[in-house]
Short mmCIF file of C-alpha atoms and ligand atoms in Angstrom, two decimals:
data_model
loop_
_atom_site.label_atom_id
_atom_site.label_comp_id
_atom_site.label_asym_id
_atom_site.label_seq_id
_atom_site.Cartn_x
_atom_site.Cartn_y
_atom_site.Cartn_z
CA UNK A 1 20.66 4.54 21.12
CA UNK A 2 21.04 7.64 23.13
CA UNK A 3 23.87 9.76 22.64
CA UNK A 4 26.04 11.42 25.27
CA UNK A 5 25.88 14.89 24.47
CA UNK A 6 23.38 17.87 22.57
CA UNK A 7 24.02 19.65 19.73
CA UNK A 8 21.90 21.98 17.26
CA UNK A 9 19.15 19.42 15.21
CA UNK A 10 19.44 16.64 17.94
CA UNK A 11 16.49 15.21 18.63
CA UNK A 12 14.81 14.10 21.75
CA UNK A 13 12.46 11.14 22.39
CA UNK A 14 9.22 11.67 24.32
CA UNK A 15 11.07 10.94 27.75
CA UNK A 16 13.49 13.34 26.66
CA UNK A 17 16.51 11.25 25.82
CA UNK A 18 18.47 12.27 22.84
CA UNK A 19 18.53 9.89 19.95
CA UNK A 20 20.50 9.01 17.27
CA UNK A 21 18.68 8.33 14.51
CA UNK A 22 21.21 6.18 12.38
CA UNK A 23 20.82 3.75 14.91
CA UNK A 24 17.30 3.84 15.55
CA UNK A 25 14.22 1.95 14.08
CA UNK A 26 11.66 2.78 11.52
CA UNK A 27 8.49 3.36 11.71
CA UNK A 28 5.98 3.45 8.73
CA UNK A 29 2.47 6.08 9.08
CA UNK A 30 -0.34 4.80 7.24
CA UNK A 31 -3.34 7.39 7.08
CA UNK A 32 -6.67 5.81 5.61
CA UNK A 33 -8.76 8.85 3.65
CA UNK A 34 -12.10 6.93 2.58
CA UNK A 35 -14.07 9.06 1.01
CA UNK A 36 -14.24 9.20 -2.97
CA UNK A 37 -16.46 11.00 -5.83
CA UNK A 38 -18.17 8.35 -6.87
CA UNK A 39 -18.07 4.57 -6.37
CA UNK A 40 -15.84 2.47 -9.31
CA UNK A 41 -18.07 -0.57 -10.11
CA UNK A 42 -15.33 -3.35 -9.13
CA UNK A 43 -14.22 -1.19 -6.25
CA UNK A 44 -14.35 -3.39 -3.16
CA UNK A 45 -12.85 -1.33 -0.44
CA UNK A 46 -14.82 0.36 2.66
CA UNK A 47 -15.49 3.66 1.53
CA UNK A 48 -18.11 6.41 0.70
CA UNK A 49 -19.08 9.01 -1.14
CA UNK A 50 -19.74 11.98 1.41
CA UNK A 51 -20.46 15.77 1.01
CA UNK A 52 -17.37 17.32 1.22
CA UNK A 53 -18.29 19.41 4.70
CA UNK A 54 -17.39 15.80 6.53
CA UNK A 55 -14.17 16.00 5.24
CA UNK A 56 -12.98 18.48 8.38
CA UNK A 57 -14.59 16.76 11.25
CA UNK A 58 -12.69 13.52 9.56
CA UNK A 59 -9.52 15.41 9.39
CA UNK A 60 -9.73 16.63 13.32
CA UNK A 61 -10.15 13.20 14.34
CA UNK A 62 -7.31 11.88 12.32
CA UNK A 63 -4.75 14.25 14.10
CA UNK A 64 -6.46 13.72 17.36
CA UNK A 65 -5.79 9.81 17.03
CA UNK A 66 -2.01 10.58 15.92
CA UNK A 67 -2.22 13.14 18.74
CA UNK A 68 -3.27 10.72 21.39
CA UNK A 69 -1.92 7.41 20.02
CA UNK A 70 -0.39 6.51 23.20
CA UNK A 71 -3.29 7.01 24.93
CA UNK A 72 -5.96 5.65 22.91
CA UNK A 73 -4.12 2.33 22.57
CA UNK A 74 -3.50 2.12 26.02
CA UNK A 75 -6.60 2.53 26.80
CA UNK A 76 -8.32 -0.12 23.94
CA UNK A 77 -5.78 -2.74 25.06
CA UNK A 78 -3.03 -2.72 22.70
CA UNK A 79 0.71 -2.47 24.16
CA UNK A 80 3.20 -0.87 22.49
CA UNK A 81 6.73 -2.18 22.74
CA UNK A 82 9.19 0.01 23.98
CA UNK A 83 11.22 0.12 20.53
CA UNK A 84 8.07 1.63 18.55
CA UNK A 85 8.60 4.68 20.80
CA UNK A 86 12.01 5.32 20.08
CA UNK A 87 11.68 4.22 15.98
CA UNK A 88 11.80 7.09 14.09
CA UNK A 89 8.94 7.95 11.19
CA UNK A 90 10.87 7.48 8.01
CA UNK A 91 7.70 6.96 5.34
CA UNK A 92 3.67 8.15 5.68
CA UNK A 93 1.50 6.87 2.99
CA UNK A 94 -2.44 8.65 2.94
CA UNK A 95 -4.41 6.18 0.82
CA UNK A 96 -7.69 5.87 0.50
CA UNK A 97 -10.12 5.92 -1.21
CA UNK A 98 -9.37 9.41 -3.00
CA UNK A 99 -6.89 11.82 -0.36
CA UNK A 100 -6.13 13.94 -2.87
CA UNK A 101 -9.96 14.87 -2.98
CA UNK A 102 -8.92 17.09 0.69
CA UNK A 103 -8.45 20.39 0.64
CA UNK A 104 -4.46 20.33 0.84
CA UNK A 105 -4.48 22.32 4.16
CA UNK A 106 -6.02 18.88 5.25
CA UNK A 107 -3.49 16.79 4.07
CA UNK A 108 -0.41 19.49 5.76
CA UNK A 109 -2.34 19.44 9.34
CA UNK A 110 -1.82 15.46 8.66
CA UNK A 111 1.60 15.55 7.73
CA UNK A 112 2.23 18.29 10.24
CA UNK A 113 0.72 15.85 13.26
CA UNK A 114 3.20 13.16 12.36
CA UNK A 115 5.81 15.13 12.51
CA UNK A 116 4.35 16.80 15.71
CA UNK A 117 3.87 13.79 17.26
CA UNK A 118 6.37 11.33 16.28
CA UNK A 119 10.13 11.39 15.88
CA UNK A 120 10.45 11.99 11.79
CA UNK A 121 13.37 11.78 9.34
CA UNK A 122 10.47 11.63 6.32
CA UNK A 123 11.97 10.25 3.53
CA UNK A 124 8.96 9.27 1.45
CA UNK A 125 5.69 10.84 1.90
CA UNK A 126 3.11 9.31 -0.56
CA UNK A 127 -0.68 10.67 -1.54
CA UNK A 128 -2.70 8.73 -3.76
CA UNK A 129 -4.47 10.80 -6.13
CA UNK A 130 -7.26 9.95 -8.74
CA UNK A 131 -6.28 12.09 -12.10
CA UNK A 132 -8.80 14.43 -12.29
CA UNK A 133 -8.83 16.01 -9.14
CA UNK A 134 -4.92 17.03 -9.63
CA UNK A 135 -4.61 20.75 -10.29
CA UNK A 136 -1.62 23.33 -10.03
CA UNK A 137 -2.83 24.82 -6.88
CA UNK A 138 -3.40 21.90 -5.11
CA UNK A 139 0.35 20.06 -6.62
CA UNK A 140 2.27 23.05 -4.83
CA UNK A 141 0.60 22.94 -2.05
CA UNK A 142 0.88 19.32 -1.36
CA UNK A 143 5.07 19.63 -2.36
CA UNK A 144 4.64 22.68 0.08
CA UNK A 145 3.13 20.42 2.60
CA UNK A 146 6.39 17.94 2.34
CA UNK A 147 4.42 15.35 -0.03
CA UNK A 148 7.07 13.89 -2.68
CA UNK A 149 5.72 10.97 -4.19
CA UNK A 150 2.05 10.82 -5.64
CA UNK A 151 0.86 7.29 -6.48
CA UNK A 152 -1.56 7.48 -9.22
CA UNK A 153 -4.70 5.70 -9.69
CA UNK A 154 -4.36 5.39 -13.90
CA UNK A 155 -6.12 1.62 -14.15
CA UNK A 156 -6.18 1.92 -17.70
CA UNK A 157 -5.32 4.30 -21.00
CA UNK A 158 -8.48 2.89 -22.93
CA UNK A 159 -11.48 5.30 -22.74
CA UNK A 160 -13.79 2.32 -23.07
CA UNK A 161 -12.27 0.49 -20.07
CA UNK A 162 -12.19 3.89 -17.78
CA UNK A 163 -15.72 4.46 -18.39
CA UNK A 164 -17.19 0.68 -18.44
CA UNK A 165 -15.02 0.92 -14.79
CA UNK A 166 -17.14 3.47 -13.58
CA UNK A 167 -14.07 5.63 -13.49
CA UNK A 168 -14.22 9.24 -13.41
CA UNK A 169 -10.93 9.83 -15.32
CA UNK A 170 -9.88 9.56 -18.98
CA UNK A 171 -6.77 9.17 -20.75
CA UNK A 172 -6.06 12.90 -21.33
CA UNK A 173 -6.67 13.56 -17.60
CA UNK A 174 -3.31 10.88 -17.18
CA UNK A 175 -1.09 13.15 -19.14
CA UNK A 176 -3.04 16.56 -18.03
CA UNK A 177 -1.46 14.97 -14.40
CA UNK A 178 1.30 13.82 -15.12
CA UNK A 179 2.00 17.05 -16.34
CA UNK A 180 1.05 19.26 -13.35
CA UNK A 181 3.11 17.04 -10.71
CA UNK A 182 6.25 16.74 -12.66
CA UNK A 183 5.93 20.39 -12.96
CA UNK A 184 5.33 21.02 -9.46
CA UNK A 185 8.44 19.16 -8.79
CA UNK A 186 7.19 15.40 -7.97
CA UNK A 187 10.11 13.36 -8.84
CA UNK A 188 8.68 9.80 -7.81
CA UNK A 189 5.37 9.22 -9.03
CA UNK A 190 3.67 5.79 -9.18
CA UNK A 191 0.85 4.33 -11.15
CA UNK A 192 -1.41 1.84 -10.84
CA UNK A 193 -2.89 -0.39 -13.81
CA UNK A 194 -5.50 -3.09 -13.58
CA UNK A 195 -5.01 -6.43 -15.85
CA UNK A 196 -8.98 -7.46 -16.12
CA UNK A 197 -11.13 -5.00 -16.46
CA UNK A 198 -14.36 -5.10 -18.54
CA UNK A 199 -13.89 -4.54 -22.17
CA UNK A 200 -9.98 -4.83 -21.95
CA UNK A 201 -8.25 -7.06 -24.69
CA UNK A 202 -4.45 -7.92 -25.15
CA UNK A 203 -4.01 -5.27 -27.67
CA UNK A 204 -5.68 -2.31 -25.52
CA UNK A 205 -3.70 -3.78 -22.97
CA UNK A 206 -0.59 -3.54 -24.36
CA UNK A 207 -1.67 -0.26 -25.51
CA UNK A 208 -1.98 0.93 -22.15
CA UNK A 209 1.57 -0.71 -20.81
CA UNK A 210 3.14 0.99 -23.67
CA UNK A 211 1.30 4.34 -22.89
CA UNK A 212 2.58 3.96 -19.35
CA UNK A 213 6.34 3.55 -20.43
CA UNK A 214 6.40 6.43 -22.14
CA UNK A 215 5.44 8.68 -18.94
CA UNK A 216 7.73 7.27 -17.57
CA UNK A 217 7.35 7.09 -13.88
CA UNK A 218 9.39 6.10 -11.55
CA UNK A 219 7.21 3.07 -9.90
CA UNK A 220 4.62 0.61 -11.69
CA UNK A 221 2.26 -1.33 -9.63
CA UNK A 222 -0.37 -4.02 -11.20
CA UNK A 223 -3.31 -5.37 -9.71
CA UNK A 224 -5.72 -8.48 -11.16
CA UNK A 225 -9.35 -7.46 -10.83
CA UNK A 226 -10.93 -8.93 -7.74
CA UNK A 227 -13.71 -10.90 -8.27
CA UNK A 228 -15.85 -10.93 -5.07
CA UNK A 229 -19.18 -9.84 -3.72
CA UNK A 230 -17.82 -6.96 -2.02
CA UNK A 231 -18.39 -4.91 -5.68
CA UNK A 232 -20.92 -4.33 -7.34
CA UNK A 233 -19.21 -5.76 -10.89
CA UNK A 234 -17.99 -8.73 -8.75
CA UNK A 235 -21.36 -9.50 -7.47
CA UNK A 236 -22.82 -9.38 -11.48
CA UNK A 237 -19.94 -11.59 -12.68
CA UNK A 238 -20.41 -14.12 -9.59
CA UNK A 239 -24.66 -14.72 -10.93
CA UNK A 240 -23.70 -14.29 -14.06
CA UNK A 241 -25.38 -10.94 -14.75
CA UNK A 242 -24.24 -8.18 -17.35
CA UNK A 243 -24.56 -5.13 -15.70
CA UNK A 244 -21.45 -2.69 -15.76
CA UNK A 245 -19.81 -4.52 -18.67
CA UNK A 246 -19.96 -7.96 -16.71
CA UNK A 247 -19.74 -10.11 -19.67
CA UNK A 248 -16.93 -8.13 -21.48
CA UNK A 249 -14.49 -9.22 -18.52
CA UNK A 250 -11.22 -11.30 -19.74
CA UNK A 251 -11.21 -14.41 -18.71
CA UNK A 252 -8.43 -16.07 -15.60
CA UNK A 253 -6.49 -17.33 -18.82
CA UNK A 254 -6.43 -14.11 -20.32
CA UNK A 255 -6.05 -12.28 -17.38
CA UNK A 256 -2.73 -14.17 -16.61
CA UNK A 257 -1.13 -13.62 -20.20
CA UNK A 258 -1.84 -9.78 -19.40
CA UNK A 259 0.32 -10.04 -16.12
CA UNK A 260 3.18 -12.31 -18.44
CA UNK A 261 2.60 -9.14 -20.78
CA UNK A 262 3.82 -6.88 -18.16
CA UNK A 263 6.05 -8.31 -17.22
CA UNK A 264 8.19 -8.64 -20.10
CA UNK A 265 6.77 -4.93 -21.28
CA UNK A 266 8.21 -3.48 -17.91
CA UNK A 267 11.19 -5.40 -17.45
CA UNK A 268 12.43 -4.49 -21.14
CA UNK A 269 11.75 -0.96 -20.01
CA UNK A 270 14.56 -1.15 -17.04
CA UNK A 271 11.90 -1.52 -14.30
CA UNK A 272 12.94 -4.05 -11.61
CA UNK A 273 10.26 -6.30 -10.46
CA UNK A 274 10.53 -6.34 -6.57
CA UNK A 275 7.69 -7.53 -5.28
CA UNK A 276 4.77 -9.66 -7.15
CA UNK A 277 2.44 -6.74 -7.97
CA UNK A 278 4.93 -3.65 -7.98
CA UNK A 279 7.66 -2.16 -10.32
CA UNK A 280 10.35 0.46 -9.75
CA UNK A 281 13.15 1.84 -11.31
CA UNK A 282 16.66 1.20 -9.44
CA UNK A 283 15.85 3.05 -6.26
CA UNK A 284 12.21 3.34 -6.20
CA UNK A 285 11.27 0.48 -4.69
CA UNK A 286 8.25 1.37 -2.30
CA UNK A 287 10.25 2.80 1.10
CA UNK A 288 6.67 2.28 3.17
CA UNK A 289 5.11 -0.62 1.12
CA UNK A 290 8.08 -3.05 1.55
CA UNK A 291 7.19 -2.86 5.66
CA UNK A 292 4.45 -4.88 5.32
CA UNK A 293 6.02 -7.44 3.11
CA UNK A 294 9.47 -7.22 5.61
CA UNK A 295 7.40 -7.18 8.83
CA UNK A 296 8.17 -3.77 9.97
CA UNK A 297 5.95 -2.03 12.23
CA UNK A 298 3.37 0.91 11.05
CA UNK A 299 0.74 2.66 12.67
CA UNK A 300 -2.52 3.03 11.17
CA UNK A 301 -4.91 6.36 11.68
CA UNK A 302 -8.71 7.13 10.73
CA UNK A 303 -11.31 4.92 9.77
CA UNK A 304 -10.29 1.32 8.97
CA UNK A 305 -6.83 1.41 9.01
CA UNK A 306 -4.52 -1.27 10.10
CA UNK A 307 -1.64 -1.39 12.11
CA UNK A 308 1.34 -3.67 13.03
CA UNK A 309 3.55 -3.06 16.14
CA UNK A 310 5.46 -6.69 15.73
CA UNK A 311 3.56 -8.77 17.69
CA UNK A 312 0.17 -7.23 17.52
CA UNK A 313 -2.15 -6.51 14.56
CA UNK A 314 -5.01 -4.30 15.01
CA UNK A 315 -7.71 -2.44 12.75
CA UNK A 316 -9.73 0.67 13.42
CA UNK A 317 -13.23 0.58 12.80
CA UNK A 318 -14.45 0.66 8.51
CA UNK A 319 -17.50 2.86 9.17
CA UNK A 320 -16.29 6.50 9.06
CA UNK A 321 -19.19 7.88 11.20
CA UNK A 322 -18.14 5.46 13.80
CA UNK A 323 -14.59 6.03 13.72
CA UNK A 324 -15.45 9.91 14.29
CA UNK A 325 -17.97 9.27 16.70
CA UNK A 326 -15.60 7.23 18.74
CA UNK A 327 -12.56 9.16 18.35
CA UNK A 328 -14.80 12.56 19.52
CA UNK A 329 -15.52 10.53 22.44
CA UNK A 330 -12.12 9.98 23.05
CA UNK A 331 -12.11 6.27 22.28
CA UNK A 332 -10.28 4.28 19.82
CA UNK A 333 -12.81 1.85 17.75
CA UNK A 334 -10.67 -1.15 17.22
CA UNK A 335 -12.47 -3.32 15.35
CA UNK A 336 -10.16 -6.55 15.65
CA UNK A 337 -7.30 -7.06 17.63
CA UNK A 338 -4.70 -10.04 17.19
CA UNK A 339 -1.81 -10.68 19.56
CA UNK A 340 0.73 -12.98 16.85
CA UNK A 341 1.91 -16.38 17.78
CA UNK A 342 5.11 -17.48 17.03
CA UNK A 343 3.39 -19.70 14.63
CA UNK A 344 0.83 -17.26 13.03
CA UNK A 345 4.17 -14.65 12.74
CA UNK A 346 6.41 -17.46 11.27
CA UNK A 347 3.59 -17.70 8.32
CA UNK A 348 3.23 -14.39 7.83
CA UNK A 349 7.28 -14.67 7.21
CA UNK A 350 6.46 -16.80 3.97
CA UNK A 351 3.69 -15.26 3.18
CA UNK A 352 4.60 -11.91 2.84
CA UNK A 353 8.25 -12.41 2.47
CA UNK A 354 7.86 -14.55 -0.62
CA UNK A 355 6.27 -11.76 -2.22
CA UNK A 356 8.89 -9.90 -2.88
CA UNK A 357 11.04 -11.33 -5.70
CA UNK A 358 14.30 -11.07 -4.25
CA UNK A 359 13.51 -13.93 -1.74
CA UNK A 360 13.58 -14.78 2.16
CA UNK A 361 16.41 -15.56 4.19
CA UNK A 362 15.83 -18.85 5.24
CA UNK A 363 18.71 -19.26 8.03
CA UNK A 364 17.20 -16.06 9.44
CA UNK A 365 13.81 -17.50 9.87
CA UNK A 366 14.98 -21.02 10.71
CA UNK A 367 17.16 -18.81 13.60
CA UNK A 368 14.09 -17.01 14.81
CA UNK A 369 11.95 -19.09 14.97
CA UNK A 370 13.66 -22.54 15.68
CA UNK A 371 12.30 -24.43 13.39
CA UNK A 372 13.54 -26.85 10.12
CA UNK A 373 11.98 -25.45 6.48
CA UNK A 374 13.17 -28.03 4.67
CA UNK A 375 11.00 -30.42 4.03
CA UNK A 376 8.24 -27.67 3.52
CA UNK A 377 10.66 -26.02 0.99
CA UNK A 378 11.96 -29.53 -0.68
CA UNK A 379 8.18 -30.11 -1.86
CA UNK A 380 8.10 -26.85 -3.46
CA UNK A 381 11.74 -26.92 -5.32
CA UNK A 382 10.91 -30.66 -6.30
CA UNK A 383 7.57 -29.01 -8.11
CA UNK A 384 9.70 -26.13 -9.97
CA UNK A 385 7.81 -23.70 -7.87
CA UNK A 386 10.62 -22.12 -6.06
CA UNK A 387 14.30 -21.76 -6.10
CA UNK A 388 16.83 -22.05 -3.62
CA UNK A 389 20.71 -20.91 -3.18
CA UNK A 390 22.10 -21.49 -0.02
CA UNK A 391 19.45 -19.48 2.27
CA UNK A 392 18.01 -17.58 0.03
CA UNK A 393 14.30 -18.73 -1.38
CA UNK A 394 12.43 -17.02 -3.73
CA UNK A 395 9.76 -17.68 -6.21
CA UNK A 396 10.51 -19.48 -9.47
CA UNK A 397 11.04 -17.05 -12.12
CA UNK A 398 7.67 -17.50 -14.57
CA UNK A 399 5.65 -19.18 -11.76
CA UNK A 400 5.06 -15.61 -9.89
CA UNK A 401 1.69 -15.42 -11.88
CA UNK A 402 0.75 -18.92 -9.76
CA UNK A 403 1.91 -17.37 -6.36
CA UNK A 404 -1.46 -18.22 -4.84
CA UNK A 405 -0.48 -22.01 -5.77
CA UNK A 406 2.93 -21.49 -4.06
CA UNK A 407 1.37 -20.30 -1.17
CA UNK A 408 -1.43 -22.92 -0.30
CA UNK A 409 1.31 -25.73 -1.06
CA UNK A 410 3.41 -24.08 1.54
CA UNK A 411 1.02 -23.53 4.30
CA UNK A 412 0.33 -27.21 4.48
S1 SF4 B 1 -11.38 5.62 -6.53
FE1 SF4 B 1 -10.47 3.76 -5.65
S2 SF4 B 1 -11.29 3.62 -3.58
FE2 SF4 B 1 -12.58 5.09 -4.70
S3 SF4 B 1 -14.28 3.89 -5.49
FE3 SF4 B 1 -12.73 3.93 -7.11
S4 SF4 B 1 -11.47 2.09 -6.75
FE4 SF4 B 1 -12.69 2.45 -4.89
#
C-alpha cells in the first residue's frame, strides 16, 4: 500500500505514510440529518420537526464526531481495524430526514470535515432533498460544495396521494426540481416512489411510473409502505381506524402487482434492476448504497446513525438532543454495539447479498466461512425460489416480490 517515493497530489495517511489509492480500500460516510418540516403520516423513522436555530449546534457536533472519530470510538469501546484507517472515502451519503432543509454552508462544513478528516477520492456525494425546499441558490451552492447526486424524495405524481401522505410537495414542485438541479449541473439524480400509499390505484400508479420515465433520472428506487406502529398511518391501519386516509390503502395483493408494474415499466425503460428496491441506468448503480448490501465498511455521524467497520456494528443514539448533548461533552452516545460472529456475519452474507439481483458468490462464502450451502440452497432451487449457475445464486426472476419468503426459508 505505501509507495516508495512523493510526488505533487500524493497523499499521506494519518501516520504519515504515503498511499496509493488504487490499491487501497473504500470507505463509505453516512451523515444522518433528522430534522424535517413536518411529519409524513406513514413516516416511521426517528426524526423531528425542530426550529431551524438547532440546526447549527447539530451541524458543530456532526463535524466534531467526524473530527474526533478516532477518539470517540476509542473511547466508547469500538476498535477500529487497521485497514479502515488506510481505506480511502470514495462515497458520503447525508440522509435524513430532510438535509437539504440546511443552510448549504451546513452541508459544505460537512463535506469539508470528511475530506478534512479522512483520506477522500469522492466519487459520489449524495443529499436527499424533499422537492420543495430545492431552489437555485441553494442547487449551486450544494454543486459548489462538491454534492453531485441528489436523491429525491418524489413518493408519488398524484396530488391526492401527496397530500393524503401528509406530504408537503406536489407534482409541479417534482418538475419545478427537477428543473433547478439539472440546471445547476446535477447529472445523477435519484427518486424515490412508494407502491401503497393511501388513495393510490393501479392506474394513478402507473401514472406516476410513467411520469417518472419521462424525467428521466438516472436512478429509481421503490419502497412498499411499512405498515407498523412506529407511524402514525401504520398505527390507524393496525386498529383498523381511518384517520389519514387509512382505509383508502391498497391492499398486500395490490400492493405486489404495483411492484410487478414497475418492474416491467422500468425495465422497458432501459433501467437495470440491481438490487430488490433500486433501479439505475448502466452505471448508476448506487456507489455508497451497494456497501451495505456487499459488506463494506461505513462510518456513521450525528444522531442515530449506523456504522459497520467489518466485524462490528454500532448505532449512535436516535434522540438528537442526546446525541448533541453527548457529543458537547465529548462522548460518543452509542446506543447498541454488536461485535459479528462468524455466524451472525455469514447471514448477513445471504441476507444482504441476495438482495442484489445479480447474485452471491457462493464458493466465496463457502471459502470464508468454511462451511457447505448446499443443502440450504437445494431446498430453495427445488421450490423455484432461487437459481443457481455454478457459484453464482441469485433470486428467481418473478419471485423478487416474495424475497421475504426466500429469506425466512433460508435462515432455517
Ligand atoms: S420527509 Fe421523510 S423523514 Fe421526513 S417525515 Fe417525511 S418520510 Fe419521514
Amino acid at each position: 500500500m505505501a509507495k516508495l517515493s512523493a510526488g505533487p497530489g500524493d497523499t499521506f495517511n494519518r501516520r504519515g505514510i504515503m498511499l496509493d489509492l488504487r490499491e487501497m480500500k473504500t470507505l463509505g460516510i453516512y451523515v444522518q440529518v433528522p430534522f424535517c418540516q413536518t411529519k409524513c403520516t406513514y413516516c416511521n423513522f426517528h426524526t423531528g420537526v425542530v426550529s431551524s436555530a438547532r440546526f447549527a449546534p447539530y451541524v458543530n457536533c456532526v463535524c466534531g464526531e467526524i473530527a474526533g472519530h478516532w477518539r470517540l470510538y476509542e473511547a466508547a469501546g469500538i476498535a477500529l481495524p487497521a485497514a479502515i484507517a488506510d481505506s480511502v472515502v470514495d462515497t458520503i451519503y447525508i440522509g435524513g430526514g430532510t438535509p437539504s432543509l440546511l443552510d448549504p454552508a451546513h452541508l459544505r462544513r460537512i463535506v469539508d470535515a470528511v475530506r478534512c478528516y479522512f483520506v477522500a477520492e469522492l466519487m459520489e456525494v449524495t443529499l436527499e432533498a424533499d422537492p420543495e425546499t430545492v431552489t437555485e441558490e441553494k442547487a449551486a451552492a450544494w454543486v459548489a460544495a462538491g454534492i453531485n447526486r441528489v436523491s429525491f424524495g418524489v413518493q408519488s405524481f398524484c396530488d391526492a396521494e401527496l397530500q393524503a401522505a401528509g406530504r408537503m410537495h406536489r407534482r409541479e414542485d417534482v418538475y419545478r426540481a427537477a428543473g433547478i438541479l439539472r440546471g445547476a449541473g446535477i447529472a445523477n439524480i435519484s427518486f424515490d416512489l412508494i407502491a401503497g400509499l393511501p388513495k393510490q390505484t393501479a392506474a394513478s400508479w402507473r401514472e406516476s411510473l410513467d411520469s417518472l420515465v419521462e424525467l428521466a433520472p438516472e436512478h429509481v428506487s421503490v419502497y412498499l409502505l411499512e405498515v407498523d406502529e412506529g407511524s402514525r398511518l401504520g398505527s390507524e391501519i393496525l386498529r383498523g381506524g381511518n384517520r389519514y386516509s387509512a382505509g383508502d390503502v391498497p391492499g398486500d395483493d395490490a400492493m405486489a402487482e404495483f411492484y410487478e408494474t414497475a418492474c416491467g415499466v422500468l425495465g422497458r425503460a432501459g433501467y437495470e434492476h440491481y438490487e430488490i428496491s433500486n433501479w439505475g441506468r448502466p452505471g448508476f448503480a448506487s456507489r455508497h448504497n451497494l456497501k451495505y448490501w456487499r459488506r463494506e465498511a461505513y462510518l456513521g455521524f450525528g444522531a442515530g446513525a449506523h456504522s459497520f467497520s467489518g466485524t462490528e456494528r454500532w448505532a449512535n443514539a436516535h434522540d438528537a438532543a442526546e446525541y448533541v448533548g453527548a457529543i458537547t461533552a465529548g462522548r460518543l452516545p452509542v446506543e447498541q454495539l454488536e461485535r459479528l460472529t462468524a455466524a451472525s456475519a455469514l447471514e448477513e452474507e445471504l441476507f444482504l447479498g441476495l438482495r442484489q439481483l445479480g447474485g452471491i458468490d457462493v464458493g466465496r462464502i463457502e471459502r470464508e466461512y468454511g462451511v457447505s450451502l448446499d443443502s440450504r440452497f437445494a431446498r430453495l432451487t427445488f421450490a423455484g425460489l432461487i437459481e443457481r449457475e455454478g457459484c453464482l445464486v441469485r433470486l428467481a426472476p418473478g419471485r423478487v416480490s416474495i424475497s421475504n419468503e426466500v429469506f425466512v426459508e433460508l435462515m432455517k
